[in-house]
PDB file of C-alpha atoms in Angstrom:
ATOM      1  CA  UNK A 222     -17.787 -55.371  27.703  1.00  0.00           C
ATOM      2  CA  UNK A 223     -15.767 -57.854  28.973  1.00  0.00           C
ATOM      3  CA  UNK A 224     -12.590 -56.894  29.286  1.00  0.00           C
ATOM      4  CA  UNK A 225     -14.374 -54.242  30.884  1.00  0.00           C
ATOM      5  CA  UNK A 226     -15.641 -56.232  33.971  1.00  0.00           C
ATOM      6  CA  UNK A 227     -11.939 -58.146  33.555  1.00  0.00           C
ATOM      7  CA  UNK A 228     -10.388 -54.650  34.309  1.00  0.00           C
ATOM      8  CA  UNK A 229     -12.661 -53.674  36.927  1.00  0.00           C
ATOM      9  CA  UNK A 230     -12.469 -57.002  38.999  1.00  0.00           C
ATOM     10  CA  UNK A 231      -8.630 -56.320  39.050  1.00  0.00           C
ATOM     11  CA  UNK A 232      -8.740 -52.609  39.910  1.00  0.00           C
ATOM     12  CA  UNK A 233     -11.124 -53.745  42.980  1.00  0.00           C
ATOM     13  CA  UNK A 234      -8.635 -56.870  43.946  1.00  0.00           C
ATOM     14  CA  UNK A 235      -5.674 -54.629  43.788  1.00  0.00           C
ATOM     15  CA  UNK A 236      -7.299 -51.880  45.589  1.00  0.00           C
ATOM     16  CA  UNK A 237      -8.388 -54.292  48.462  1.00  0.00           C
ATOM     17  CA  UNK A 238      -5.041 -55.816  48.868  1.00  0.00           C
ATOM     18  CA  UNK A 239      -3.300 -52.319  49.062  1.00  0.00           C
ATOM     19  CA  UNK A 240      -6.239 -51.783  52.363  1.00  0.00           C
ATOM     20  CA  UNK A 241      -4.666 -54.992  53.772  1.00  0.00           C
ATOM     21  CA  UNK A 242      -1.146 -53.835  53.006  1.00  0.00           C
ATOM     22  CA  UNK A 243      -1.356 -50.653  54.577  1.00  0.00           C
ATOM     23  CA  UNK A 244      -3.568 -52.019  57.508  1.00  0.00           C
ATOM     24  CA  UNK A 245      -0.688 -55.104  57.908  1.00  0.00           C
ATOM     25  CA  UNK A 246       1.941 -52.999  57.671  1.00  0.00           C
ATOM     26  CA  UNK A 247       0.716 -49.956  60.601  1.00  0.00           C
ATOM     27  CA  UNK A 248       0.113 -53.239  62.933  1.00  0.00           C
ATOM     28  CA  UNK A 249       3.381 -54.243  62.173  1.00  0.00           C
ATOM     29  CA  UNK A 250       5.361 -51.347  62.904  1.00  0.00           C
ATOM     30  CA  UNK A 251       3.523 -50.806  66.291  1.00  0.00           C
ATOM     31  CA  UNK A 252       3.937 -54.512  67.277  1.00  0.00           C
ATOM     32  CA  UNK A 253       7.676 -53.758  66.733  1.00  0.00           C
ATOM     33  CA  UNK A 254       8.019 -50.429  68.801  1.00  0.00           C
ATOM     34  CA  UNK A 255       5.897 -52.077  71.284  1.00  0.00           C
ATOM     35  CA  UNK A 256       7.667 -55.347  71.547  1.00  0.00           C
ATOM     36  CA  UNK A 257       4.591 -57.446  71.670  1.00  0.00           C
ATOM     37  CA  UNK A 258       2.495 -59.560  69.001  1.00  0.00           C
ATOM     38  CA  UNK A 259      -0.267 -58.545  66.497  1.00  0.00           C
ATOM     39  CA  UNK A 260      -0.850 -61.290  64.588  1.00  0.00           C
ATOM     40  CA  UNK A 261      -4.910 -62.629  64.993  1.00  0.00           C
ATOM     41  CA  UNK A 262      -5.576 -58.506  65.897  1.00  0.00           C
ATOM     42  CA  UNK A 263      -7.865 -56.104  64.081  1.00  0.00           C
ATOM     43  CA  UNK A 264      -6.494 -52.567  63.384  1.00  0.00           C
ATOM     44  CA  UNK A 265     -10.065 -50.532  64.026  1.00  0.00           C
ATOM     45  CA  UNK A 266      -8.405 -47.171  63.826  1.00  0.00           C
ATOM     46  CA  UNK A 267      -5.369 -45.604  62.564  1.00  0.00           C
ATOM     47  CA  UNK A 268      -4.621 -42.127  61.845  1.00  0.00           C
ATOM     48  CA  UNK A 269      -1.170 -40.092  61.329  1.00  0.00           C
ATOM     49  CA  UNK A 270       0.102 -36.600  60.898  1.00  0.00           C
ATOM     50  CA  UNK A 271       3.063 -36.763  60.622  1.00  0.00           C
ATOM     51  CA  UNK A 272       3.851 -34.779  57.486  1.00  0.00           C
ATOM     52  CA  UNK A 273       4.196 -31.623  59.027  1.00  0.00           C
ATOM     53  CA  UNK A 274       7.276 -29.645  59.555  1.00  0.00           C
ATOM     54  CA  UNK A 275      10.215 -31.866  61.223  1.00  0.00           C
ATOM     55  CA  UNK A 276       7.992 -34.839  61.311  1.00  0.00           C
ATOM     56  CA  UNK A 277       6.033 -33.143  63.695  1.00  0.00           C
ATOM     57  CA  UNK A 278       2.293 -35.099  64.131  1.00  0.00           C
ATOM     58  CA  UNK A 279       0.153 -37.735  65.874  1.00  0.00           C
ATOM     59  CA  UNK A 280      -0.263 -41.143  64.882  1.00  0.00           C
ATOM     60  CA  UNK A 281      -3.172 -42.960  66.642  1.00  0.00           C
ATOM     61  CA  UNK A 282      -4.087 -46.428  66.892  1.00  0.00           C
ATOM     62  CA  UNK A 283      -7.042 -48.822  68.032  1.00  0.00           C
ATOM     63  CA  UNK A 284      -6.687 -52.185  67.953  1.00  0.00           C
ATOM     64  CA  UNK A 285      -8.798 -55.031  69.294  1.00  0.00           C
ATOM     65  CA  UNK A 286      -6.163 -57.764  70.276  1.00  0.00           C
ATOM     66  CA  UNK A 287      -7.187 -61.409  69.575  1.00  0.00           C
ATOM     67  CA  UNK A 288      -7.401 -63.943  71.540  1.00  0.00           C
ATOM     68  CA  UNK A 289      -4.043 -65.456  71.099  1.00  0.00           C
ATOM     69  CA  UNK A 290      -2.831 -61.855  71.420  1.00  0.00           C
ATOM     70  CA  UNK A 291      -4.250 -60.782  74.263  1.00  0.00           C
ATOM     71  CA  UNK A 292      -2.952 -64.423  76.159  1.00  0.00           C
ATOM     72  CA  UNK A 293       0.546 -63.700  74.950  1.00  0.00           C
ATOM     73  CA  UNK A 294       0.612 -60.048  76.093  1.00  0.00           C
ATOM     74  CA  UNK A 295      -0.958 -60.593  79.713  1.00  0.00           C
ATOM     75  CA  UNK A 296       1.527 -63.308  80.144  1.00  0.00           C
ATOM     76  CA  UNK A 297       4.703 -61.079  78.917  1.00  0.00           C
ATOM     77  CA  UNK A 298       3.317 -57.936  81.126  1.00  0.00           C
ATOM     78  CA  UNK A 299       2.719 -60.230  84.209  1.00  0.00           C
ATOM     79  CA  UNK A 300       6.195 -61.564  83.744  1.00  0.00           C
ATOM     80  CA  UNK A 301       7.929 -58.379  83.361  1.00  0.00           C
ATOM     81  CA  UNK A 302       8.374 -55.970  80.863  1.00  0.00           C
ATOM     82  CA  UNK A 303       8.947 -52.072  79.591  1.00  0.00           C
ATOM     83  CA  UNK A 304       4.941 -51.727  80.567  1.00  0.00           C
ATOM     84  CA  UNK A 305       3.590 -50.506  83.700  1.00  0.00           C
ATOM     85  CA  UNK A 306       0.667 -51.550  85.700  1.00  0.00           C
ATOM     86  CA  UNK A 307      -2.353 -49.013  85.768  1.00  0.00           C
ATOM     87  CA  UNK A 308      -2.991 -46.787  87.480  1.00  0.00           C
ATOM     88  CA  UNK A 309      -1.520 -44.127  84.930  1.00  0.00           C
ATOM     89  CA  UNK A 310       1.709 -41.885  86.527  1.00  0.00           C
ATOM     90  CA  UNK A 311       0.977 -38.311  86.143  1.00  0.00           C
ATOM     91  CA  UNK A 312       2.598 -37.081  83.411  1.00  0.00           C
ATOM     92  CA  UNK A 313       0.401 -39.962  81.205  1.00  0.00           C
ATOM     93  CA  UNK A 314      -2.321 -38.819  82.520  1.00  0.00           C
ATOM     94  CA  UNK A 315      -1.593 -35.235  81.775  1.00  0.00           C
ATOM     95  CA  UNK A 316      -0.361 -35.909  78.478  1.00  0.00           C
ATOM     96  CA  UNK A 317      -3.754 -37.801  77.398  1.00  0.00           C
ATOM     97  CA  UNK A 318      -6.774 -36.039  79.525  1.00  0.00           C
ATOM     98  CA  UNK A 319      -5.275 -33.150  80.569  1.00  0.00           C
ATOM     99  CA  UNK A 320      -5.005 -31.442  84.202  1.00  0.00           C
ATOM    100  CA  UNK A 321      -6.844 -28.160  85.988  1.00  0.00           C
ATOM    101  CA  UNK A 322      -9.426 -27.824  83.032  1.00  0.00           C
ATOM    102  CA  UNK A 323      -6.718 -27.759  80.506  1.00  0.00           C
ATOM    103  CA  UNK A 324      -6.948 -30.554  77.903  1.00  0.00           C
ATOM    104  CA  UNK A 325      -4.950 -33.527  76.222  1.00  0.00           C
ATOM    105  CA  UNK A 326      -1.505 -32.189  75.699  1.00  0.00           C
ATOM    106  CA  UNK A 327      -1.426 -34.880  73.171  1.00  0.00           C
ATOM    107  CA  UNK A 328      -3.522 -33.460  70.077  1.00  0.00           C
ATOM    108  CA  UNK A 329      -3.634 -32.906  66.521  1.00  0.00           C
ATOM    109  CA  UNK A 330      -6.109 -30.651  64.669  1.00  0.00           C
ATOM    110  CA  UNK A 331      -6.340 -33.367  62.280  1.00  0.00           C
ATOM    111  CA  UNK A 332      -6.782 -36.153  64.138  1.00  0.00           C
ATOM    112  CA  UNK A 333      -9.688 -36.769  66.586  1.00  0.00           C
ATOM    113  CA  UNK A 334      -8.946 -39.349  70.006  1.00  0.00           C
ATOM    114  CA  UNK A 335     -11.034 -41.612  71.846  1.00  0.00           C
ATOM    115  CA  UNK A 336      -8.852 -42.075  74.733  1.00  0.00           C
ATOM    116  CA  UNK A 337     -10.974 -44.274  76.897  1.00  0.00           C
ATOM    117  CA  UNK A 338     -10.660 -44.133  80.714  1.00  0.00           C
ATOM    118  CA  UNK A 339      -9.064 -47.318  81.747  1.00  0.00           C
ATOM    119  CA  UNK A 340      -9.398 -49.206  85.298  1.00  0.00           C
ATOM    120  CA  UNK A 341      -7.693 -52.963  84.771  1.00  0.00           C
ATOM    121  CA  UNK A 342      -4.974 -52.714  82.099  1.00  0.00           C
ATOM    122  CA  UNK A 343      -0.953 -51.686  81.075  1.00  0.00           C
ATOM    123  CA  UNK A 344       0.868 -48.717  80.101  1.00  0.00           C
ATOM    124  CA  UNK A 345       3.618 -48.201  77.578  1.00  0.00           C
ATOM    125  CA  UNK A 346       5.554 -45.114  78.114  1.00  0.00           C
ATOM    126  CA  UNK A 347       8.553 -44.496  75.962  1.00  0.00           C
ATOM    127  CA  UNK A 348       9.993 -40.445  75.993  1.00  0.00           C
ATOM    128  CA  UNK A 349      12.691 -39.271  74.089  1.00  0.00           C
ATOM    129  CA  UNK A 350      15.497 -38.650  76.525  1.00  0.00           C
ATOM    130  CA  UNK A 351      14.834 -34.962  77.319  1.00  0.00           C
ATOM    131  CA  UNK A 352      11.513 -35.504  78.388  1.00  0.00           C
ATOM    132  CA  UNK A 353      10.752 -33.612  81.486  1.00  0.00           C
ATOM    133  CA  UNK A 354       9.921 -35.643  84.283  1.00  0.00           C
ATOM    134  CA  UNK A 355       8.331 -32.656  86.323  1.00  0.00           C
ATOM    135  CA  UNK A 356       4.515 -32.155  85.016  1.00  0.00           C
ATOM    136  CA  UNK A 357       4.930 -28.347  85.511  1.00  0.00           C
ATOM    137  CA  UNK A 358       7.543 -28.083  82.262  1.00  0.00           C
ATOM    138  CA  UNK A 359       5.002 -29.641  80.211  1.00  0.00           C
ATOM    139  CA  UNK A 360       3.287 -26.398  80.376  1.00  0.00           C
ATOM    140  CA  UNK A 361       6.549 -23.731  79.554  1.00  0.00           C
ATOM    141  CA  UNK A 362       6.527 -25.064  75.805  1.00  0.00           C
ATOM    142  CA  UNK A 363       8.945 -28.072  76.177  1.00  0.00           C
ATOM    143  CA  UNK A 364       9.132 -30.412  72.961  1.00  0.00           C
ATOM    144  CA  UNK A 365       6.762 -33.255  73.582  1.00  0.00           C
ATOM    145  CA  UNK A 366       7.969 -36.542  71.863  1.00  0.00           C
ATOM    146  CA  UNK A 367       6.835 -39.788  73.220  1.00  0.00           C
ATOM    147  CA  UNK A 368       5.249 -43.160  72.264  1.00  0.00           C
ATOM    148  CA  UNK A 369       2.211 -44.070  75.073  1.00  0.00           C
ATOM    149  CA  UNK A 370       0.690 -47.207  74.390  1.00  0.00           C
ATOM    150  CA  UNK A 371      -2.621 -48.052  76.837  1.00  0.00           C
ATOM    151  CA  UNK A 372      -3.829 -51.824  76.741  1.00  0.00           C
ATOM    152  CA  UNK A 373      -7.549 -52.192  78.458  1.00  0.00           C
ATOM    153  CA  UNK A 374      -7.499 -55.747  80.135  1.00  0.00           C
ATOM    154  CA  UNK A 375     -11.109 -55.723  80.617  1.00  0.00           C
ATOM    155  CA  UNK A 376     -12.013 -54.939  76.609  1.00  0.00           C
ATOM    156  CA  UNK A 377      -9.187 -56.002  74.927  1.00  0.00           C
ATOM    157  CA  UNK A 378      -8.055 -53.399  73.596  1.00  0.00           C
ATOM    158  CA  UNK A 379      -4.942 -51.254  72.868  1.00  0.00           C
ATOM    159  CA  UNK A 380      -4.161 -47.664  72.094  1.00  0.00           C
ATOM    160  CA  UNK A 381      -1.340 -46.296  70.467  1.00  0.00           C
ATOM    161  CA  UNK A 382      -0.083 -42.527  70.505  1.00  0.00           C
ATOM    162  CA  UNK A 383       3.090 -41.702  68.759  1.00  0.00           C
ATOM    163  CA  UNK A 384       3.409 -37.891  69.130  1.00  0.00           C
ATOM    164  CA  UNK A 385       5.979 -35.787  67.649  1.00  0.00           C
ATOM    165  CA  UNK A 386       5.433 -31.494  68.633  1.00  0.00           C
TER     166      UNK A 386
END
């Protein structure tokens, strides 16, 4: 009986530290695309899809930025950076609400977003280099792959689309 409990404890130790692993390791590799730090921040959400064909799929981050966090990233975006002031250009906004009654253009079957609207905050926009910059060819089909990151000054928070179509 107890080497029973023994075994059990470890299964539940290992299986926790793979959960901080994985959540470590998603934080990681968005804090590197995104140039910016992660380190007292809690990953609330994080979803991918990309195992489809090519690679194609979604992956889809919340994270509430800490305090030290959030310091260090207002100070790197007020002194210049890849990130843009809000409001949102047009194709962003297309790309995550949508435009004449037609929704997100960034979706996944599998993966449901809570794209917030934000008022005070940054955008990260980062296209592959045959992204269309006219809104209309978003609508003929074109090959949508871009990283759009959204940080809400006001809540603290930051959202993180990689999409692959």
């Amino acid at each position: 009986m107890k080497k029973l409990k023994h075994i059990s404890v470890i299964v539940l130790l290992l299986t926790f530290s793979y959960i901080i692993v994985l959540k470590t390791g998603n934080k990681t590799e968005i804090a590197k695309e995104l140039n910016i730090t992660l380190n007292t921040s809690n990953l609330i959400t994080y979803k991918d899809s990309h195992d489809k064909f090519h690679g194609d799929g979604l992956t889809y981050a919340e994270i509430r930025l800490g305090k030290k966090d959030y310091d260090l990233l207002v100070n790197t975006l007020q002194s210049g950076s890849k990130w843009t002031t809000y409001p949102l250009s047009d194709i962003i906004e297309i790309l995550l609400y949508g435009k004449n009654g037609q929704g997100s253009y960034i979706k996944d079957p599998e993966i449901t977003l809570s794209t917030p609207q934000i008022t005070s905050g940054y955008y990260f926009f980062n296209p592959v280099s045959d992204f269309p910059e006219d809104t209309e060819e978003l609508s003929h089909g074109f090959s949508t792959n871009v990283t759009i990151a959204l940080f809400d000054k006001n809540n603290g928070m930051l959202y993180y689309y990689k999409y692959d179509s």
